[in-house]
mmCIF file of C-alpha atoms in Angstrom:
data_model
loop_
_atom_site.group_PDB
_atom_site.id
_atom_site.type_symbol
_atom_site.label_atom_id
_atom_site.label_comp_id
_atom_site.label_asym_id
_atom_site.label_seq_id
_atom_site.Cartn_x
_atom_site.Cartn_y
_atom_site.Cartn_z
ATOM 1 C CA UNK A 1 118.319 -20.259 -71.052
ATOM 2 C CA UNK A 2 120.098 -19.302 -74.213
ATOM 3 C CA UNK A 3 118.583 -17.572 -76.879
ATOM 4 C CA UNK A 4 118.715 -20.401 -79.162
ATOM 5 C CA UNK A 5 116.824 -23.072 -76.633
ATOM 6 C CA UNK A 6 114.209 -19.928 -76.417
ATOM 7 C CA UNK A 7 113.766 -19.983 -80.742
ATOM 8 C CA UNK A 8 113.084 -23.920 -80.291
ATOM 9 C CA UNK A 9 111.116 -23.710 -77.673
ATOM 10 C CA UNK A 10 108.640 -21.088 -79.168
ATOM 11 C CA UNK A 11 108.746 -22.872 -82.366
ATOM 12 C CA UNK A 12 107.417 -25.939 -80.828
ATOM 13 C CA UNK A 13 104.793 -24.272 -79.326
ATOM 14 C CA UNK A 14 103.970 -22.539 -82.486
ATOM 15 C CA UNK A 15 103.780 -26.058 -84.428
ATOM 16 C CA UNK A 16 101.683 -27.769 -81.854
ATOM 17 C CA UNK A 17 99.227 -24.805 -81.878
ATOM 18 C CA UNK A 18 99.408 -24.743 -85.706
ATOM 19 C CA UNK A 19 98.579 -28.799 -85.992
ATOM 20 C CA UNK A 20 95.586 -28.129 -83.138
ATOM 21 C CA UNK A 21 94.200 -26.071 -84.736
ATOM 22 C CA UNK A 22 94.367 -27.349 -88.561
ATOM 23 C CA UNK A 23 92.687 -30.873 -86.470
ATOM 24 C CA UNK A 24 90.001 -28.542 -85.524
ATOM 25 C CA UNK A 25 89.393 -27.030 -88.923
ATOM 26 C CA UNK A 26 89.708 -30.357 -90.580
ATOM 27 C CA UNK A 27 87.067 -31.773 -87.359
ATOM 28 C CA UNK A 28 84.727 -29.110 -88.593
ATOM 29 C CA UNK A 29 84.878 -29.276 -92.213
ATOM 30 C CA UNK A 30 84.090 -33.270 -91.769
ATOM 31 C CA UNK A 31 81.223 -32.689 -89.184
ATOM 32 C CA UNK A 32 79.816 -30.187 -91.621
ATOM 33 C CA UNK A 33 79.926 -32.401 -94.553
ATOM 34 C CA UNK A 34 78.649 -35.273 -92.549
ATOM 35 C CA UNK A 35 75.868 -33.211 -91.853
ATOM 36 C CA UNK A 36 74.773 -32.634 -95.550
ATOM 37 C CA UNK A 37 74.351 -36.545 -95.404
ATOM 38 C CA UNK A 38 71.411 -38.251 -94.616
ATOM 39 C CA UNK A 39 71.313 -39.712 -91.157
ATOM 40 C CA UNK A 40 71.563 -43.226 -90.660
ATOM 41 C CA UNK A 41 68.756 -44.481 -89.268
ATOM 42 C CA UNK A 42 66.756 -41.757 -89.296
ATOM 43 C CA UNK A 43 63.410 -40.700 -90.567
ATOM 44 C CA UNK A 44 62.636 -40.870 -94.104
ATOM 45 C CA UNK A 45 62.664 -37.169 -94.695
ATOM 46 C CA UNK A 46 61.162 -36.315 -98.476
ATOM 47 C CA UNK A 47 60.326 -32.562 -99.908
ATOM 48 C CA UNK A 48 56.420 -31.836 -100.246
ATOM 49 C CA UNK A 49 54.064 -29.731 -98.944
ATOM 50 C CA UNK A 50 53.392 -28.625 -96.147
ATOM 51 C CA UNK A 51 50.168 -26.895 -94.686
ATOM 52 C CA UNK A 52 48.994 -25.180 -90.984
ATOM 53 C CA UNK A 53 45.543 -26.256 -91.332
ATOM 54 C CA UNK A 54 45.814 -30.131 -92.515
ATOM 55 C CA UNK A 55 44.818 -31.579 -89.248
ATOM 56 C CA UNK A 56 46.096 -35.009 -87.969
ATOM 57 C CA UNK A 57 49.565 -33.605 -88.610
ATOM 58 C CA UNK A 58 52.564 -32.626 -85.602
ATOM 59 C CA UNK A 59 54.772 -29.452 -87.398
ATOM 60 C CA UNK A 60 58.246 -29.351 -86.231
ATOM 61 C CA UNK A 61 62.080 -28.285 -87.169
ATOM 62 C CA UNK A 62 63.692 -31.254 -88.186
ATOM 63 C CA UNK A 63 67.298 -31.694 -87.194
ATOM 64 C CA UNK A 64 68.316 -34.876 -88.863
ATOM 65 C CA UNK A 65 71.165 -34.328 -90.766
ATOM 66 C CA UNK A 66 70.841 -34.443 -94.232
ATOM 67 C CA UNK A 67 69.822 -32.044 -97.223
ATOM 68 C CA UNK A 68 66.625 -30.807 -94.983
ATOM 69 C CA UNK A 69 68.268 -30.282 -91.721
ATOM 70 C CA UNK A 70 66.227 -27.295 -90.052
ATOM 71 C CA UNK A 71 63.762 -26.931 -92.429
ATOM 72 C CA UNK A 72 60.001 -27.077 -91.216
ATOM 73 C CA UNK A 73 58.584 -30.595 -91.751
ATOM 74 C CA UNK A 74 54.788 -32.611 -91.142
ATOM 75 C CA UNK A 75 54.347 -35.623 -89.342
ATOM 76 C CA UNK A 76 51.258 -37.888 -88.623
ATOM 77 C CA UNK A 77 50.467 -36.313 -84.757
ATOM 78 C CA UNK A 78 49.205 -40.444 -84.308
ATOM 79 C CA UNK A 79 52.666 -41.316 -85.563
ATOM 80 C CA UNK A 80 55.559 -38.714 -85.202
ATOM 81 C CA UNK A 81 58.428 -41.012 -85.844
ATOM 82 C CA UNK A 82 57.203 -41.645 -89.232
ATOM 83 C CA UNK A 83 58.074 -40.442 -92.650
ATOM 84 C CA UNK A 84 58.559 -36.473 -93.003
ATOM 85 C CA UNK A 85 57.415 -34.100 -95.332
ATOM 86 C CA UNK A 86 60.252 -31.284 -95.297
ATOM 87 C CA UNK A 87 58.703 -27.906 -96.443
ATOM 88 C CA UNK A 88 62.186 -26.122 -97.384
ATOM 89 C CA UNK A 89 61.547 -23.500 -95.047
ATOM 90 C CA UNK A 90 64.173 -22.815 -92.395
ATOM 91 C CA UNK A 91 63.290 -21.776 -89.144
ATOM 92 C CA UNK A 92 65.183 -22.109 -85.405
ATOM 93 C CA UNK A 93 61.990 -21.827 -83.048
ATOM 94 C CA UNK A 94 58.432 -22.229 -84.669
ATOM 95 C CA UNK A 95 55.353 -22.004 -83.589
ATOM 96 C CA UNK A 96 51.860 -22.313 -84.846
ATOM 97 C CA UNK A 97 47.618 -22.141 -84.674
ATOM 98 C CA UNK A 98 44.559 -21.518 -86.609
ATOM 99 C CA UNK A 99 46.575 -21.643 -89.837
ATOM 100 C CA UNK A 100 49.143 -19.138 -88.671
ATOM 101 C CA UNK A 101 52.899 -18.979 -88.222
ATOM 102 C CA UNK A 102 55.353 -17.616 -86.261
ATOM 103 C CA UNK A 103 58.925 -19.112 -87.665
ATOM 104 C CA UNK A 104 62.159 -17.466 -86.512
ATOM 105 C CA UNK A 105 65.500 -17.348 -88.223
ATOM 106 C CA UNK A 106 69.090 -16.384 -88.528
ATOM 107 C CA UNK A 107 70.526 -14.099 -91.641
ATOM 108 C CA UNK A 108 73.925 -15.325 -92.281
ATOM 109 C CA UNK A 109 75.915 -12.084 -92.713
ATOM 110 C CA UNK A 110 79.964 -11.739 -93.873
ATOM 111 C CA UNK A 111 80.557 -11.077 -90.154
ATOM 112 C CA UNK A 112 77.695 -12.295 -87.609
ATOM 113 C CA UNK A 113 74.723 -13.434 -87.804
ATOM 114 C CA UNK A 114 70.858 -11.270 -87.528
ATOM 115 C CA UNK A 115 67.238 -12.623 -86.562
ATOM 116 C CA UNK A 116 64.101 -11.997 -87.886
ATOM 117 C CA UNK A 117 60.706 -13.077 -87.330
ATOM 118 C CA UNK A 118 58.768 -14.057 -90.400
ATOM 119 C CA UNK A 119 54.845 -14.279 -89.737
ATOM 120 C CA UNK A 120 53.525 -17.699 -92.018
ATOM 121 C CA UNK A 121 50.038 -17.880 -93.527
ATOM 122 C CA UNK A 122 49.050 -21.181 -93.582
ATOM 123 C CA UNK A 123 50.658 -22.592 -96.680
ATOM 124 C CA UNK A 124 53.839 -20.919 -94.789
ATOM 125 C CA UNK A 125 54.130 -18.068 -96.984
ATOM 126 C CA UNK A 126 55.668 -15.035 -95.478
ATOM 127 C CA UNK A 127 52.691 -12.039 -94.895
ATOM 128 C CA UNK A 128 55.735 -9.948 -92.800
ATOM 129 C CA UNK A 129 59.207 -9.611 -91.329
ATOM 130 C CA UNK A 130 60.316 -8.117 -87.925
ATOM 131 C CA UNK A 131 63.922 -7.578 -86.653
ATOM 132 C CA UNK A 132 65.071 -10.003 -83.820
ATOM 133 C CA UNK A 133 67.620 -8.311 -81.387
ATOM 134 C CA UNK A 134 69.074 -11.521 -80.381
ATOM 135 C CA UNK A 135 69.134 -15.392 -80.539
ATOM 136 C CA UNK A 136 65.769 -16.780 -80.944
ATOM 137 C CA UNK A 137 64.670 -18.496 -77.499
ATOM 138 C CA UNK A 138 60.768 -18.925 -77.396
ATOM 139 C CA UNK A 139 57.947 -18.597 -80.354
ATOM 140 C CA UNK A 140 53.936 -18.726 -79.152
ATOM 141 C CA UNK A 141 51.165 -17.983 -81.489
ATOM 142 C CA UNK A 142 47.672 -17.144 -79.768
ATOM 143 C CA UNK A 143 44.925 -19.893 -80.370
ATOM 144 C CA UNK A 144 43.016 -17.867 -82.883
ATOM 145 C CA UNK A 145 46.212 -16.965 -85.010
ATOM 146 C CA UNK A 146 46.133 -13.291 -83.770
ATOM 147 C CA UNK A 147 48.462 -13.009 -81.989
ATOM 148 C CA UNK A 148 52.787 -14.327 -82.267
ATOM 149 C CA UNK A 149 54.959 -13.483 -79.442
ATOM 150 C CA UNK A 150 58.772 -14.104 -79.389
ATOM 151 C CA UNK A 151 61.774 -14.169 -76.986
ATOM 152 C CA UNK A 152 65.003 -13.836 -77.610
ATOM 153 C CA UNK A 153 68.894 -13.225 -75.861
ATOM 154 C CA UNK A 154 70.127 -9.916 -76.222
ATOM 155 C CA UNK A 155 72.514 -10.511 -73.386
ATOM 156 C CA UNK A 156 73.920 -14.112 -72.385
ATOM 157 C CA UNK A 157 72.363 -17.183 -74.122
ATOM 158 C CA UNK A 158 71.059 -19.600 -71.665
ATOM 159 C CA UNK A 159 67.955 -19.542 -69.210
ATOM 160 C CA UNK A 160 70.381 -21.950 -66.811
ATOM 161 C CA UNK A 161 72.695 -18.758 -65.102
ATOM 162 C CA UNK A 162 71.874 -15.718 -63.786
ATOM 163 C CA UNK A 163 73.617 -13.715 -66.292
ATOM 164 C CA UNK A 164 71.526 -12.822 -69.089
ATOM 165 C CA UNK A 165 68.604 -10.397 -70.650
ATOM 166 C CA UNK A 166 65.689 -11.198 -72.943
ATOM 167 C CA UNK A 167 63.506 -9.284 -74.956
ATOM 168 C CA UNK A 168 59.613 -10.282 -75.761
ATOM 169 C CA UNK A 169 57.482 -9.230 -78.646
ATOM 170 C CA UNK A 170 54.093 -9.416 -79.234
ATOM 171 C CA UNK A 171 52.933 -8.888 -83.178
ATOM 172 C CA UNK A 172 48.932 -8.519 -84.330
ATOM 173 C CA UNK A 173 49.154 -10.681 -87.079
ATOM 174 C CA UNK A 174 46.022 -8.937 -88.420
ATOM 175 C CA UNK A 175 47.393 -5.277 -88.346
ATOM 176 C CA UNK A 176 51.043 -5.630 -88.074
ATOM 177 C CA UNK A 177 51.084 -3.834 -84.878
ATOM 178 C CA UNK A 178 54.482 -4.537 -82.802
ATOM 179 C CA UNK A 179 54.690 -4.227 -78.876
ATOM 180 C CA UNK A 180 58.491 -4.752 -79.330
ATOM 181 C CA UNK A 181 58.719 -5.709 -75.370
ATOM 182 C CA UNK A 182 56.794 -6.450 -72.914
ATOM 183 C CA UNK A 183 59.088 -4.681 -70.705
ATOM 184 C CA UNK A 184 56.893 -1.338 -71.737
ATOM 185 C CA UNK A 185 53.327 -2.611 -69.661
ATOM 186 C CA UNK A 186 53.176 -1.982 -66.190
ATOM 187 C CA UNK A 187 53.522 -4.281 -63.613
ATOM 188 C CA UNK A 188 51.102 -5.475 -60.535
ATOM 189 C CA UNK A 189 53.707 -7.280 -58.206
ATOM 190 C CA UNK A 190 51.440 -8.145 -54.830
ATOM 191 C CA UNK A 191 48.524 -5.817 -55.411
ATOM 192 C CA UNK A 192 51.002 -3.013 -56.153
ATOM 193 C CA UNK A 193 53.056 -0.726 -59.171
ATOM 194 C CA UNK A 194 56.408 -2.597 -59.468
ATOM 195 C CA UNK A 195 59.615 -0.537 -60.979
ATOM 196 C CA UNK A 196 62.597 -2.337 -61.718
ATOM 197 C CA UNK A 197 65.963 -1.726 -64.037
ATOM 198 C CA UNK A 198 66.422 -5.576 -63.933
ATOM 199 C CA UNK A 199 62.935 -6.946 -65.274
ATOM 200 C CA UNK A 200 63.213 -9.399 -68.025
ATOM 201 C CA UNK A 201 59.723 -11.163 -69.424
ATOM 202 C CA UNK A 202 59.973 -14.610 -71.885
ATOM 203 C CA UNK A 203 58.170 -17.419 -72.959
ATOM 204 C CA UNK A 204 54.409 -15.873 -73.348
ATOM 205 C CA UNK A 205 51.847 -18.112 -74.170
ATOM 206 C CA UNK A 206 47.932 -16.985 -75.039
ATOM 207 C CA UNK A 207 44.404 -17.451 -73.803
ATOM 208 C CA UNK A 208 41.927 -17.764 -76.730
ATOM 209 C CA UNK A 209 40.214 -14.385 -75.776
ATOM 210 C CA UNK A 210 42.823 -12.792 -77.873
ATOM 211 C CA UNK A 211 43.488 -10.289 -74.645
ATOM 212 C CA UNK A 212 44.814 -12.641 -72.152
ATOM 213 C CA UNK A 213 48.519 -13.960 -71.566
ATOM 214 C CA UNK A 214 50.617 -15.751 -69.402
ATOM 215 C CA UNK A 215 54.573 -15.131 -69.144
ATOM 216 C CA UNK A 216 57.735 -15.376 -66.879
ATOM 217 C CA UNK A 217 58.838 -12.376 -65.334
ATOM 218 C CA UNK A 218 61.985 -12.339 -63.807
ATOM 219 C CA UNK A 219 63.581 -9.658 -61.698
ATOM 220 C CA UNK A 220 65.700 -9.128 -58.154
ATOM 221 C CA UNK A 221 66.753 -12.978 -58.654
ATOM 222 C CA UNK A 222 63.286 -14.544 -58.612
ATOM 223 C CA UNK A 223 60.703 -15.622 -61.156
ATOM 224 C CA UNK A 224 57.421 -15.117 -61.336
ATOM 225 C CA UNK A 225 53.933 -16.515 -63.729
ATOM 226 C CA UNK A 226 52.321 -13.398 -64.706
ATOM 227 C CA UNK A 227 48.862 -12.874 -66.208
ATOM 228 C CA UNK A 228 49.435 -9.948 -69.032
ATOM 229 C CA UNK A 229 46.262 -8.334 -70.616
ATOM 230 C CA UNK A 230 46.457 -6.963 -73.917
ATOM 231 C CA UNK A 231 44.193 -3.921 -74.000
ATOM 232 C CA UNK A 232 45.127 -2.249 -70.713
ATOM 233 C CA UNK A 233 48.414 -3.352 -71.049
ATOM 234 C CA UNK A 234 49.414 -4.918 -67.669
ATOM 235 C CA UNK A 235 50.844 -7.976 -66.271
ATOM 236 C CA UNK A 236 49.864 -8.924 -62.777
ATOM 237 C CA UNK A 237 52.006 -11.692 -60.318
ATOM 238 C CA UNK A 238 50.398 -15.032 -59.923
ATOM 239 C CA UNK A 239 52.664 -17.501 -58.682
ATOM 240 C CA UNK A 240 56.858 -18.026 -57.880
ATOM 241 C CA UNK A 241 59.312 -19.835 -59.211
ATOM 242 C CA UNK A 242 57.591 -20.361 -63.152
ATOM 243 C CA UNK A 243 59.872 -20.195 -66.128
ATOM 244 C CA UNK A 244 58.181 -20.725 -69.650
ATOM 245 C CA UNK A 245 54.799 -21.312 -68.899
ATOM 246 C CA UNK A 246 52.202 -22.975 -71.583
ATOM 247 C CA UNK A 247 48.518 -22.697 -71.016
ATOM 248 C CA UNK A 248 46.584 -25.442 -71.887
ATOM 249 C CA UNK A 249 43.938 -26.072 -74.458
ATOM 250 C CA UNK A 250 41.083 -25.605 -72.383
ATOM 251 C CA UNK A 251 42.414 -22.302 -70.130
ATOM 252 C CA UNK A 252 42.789 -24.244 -66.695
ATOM 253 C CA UNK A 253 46.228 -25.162 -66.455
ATOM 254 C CA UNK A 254 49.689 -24.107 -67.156
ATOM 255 C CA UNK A 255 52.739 -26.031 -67.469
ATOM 256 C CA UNK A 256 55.881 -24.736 -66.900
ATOM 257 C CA UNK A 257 59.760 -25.505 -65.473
ATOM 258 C CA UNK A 258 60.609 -24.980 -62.177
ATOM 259 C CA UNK A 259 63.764 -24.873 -60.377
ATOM 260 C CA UNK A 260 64.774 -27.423 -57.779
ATOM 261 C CA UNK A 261 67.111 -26.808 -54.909
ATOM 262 C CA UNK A 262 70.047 -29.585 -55.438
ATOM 263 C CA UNK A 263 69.643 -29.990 -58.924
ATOM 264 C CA UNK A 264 72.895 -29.024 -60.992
ATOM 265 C CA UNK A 265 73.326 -25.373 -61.909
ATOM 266 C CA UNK A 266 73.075 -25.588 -65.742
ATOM 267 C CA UNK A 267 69.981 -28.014 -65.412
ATOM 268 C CA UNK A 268 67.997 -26.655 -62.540
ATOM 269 C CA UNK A 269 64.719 -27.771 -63.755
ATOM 270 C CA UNK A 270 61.419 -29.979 -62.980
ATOM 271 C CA UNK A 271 58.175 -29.953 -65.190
ATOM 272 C CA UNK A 272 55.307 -29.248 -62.921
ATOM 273 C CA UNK A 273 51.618 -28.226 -63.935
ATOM 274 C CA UNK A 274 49.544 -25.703 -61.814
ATOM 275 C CA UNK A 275 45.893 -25.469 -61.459
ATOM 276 C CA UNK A 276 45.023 -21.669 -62.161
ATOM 277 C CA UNK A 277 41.473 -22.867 -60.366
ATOM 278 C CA UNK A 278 42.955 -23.859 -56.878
ATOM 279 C CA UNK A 279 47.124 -22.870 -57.758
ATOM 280 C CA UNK A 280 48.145 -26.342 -56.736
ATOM 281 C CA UNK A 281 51.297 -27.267 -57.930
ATOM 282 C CA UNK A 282 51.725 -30.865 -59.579
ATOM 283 C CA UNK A 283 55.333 -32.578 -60.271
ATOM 284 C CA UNK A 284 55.224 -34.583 -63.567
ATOM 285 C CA UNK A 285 57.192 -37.724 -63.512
ATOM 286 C CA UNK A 286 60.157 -36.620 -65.668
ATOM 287 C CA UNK A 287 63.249 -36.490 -63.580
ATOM 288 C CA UNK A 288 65.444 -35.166 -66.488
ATOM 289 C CA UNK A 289 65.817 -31.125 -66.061
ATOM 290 C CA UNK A 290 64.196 -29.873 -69.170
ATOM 291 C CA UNK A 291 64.821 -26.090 -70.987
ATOM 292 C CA UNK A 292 62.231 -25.868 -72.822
ATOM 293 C CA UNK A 293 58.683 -24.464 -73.021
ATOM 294 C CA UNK A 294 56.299 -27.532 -73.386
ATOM 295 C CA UNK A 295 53.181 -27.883 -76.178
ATOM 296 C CA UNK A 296 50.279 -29.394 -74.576
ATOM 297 C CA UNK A 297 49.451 -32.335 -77.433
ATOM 298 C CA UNK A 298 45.804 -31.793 -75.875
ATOM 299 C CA UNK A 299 44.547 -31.880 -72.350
ATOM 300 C CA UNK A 300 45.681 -34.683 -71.012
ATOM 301 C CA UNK A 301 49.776 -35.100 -72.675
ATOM 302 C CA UNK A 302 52.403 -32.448 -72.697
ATOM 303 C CA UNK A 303 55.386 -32.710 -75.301
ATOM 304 C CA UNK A 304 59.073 -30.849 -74.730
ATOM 305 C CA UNK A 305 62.348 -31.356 -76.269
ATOM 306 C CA UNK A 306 65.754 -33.059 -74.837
ATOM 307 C CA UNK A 307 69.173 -33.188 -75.559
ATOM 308 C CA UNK A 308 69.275 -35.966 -78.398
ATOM 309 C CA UNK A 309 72.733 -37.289 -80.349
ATOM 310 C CA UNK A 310 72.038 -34.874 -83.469
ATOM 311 C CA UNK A 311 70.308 -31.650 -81.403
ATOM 312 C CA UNK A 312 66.924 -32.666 -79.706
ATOM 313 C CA UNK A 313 64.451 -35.383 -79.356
ATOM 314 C CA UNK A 314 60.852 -34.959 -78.605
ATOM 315 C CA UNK A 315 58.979 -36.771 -75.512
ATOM 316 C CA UNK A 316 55.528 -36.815 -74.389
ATOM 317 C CA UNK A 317 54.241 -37.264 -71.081
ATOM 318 C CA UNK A 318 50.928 -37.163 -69.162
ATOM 319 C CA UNK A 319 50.200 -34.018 -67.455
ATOM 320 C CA UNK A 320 48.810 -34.747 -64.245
ATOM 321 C CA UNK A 321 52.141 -36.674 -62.615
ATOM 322 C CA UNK A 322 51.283 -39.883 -63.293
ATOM 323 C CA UNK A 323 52.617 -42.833 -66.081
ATOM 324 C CA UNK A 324 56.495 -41.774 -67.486
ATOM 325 C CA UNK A 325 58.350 -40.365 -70.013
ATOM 326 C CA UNK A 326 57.900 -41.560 -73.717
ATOM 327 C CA UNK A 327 60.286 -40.892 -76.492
ATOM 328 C CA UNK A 328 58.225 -40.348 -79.426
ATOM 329 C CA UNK A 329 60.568 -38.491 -82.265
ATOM 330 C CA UNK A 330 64.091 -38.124 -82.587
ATOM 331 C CA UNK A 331 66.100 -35.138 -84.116
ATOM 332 C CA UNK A 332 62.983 -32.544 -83.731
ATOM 333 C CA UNK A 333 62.148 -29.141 -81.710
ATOM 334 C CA UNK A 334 59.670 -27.074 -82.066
ATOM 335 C CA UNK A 335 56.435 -28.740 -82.669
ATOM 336 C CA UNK A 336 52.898 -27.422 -83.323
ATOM 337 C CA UNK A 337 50.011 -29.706 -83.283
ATOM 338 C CA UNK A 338 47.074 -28.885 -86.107
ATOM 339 C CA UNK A 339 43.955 -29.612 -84.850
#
């Protein structure tokens, strides 16, 4: 090959690399702008107030696109597809109870983004700030308001593989008081002290004692539903195979995703609910694999998130296996019911 046929050759490639990626630049610029615009279709979002402790009401991060893309926004909990009242505050996972609020968010920086978690009284005014390590995963707020827990990736980003690390925080939203992981209580595994460089705990949720928890635990390739206790510090094995749990409103359940041998690798999982009474397992009739921590609506429904055309969609479904999946809001995560 002469040198000349080389020159041509590498300026071709050079061109076709150069138009690739100005069409990429030019794809994201539009998609961008596009999503400044209200959706079609979609929700009448309008700016208002919004309030923890109005009851009726389903509080959620509203992904529509549009001018209030991601901020918090209040629906009718009887009608969730409804009009929405956007708040103006941003937040990627949110939680809340009892008029209190756990909202966490990214700090756009010149070079990469940081995470905080911003504690919300219950006109969602911020009573205090604490440093995220990593992306935002899972936000829980104890029934009494006490309490806000958060997860988040400090190494990987998805629940699906084997190849990442989380770190869980518990705040007293009373005192300030930061357990900055969970990582630091000791762990019953089988009746006995359990050491392990590989332990990883998300996705707490609360009992209304304001000492009790439930979380995942994950270590040596297996998962486990732990009980954690506030005062003496500890976490104690329950059950295998529980990712995410959520406790429900009256203490005897827990809902949680479990993974199922011959589903895909990146969507391993089946919504089951187990009796903490008698520890039977029940499969919920949802044969999608959901990622995501489930609210319970109230005893009887339980409420998760699924891939939707602009981020997520909400569904509801009842919690003891029967009936079927019901799509009940579209572009929304994150929801907290006031009661």
């Amino acid at each position: 090959m002469t040198l000349r046929s080389r020159i041509l050759i590498l300026a071709s490639a050079l061109a076709v690399l150069g138009a690739v990626a100005l069409a990429s630049v030019l794809h994201a610029s539009a998609r961008a702008e596009r999503r400044d615009h209200t959706q079609a279709g979609a929700a009448k979002v309008t700016p208002g107030t919004v309030t923890l402790t109005a009851p009726g009401r389903m509080i959620f991060r509203n992904m529509a696109w549009g001018p209030h893309r991601d901020e918090l926004t209040s629906a009718p909990s009887s009608a969730p597809a409804g009009p929405r009242t956007a708040s103006g505050v941003k937040c990627l996972r949110f939680y809340a109870a009892s008029g209190t609020g756990v909202c966490l968010q990214a700090v756009h920086g010149p070079v990469s983004d940081t995470y905080r978690a911003l504690i919300l009284d219950a006109r969602l005014r911020t009573e205090a700030r604490y440093d995220v390590p990593g992306i935002p995963s899972r936000a829980r707020v104890s029934p009494t308001g006490h309490y806000a827990a958060w997860t988040a990736f400090v190494g990987g980003d998805s629940y699906a593989g084997t190849n990442f690390s989380t770190r869980t925080a518990i705040a007293d939203t009373r005192t300030g008081e930061l357990i900055p992981t969970l990582e630091s209580f000791r762990i019953l595994k089988d009746g006995r002290s359990y050491h392990a460089a590989d332990v990883n705990f998300w996705g707490v949720t609360f009992a209304s004692d304001d000492t009790t928890f439930y979380a995942t635990l994950a270590t040596k390739g297996s998962t486990y539903l732990v009980r954690g206790n506030l005062r003496t510090r500890t976490v104690t094995t329950l059950h295998t195979n529980v990712e995410c749990p959520s406790l429900s409103p009256d203490g005897t359940r827990v809902a949680y995703k479990k993974r199922v041998r011959g589903l895909p690798k990146d969507a391993p999982w089946h919504l089951y609910v187990l009796n903490l009474g008698t520890m039977r397992e029940t499969p919920l009739a949802e044969s999608r694999s959901v990622d995501d921590q489930a609210v319970w609506k109230n005893d009887g429904t339980l409420v998760y998130a699924l891939p939707g055309d602009y981020g997520a969609d909400l569904y509801e479904i009842p919690s003891d296996g029967t009936g079927k999946p019901r799509r009940i809001s579209v572009s929304a995560v994150s929801p907290a019911y006031v009661r």
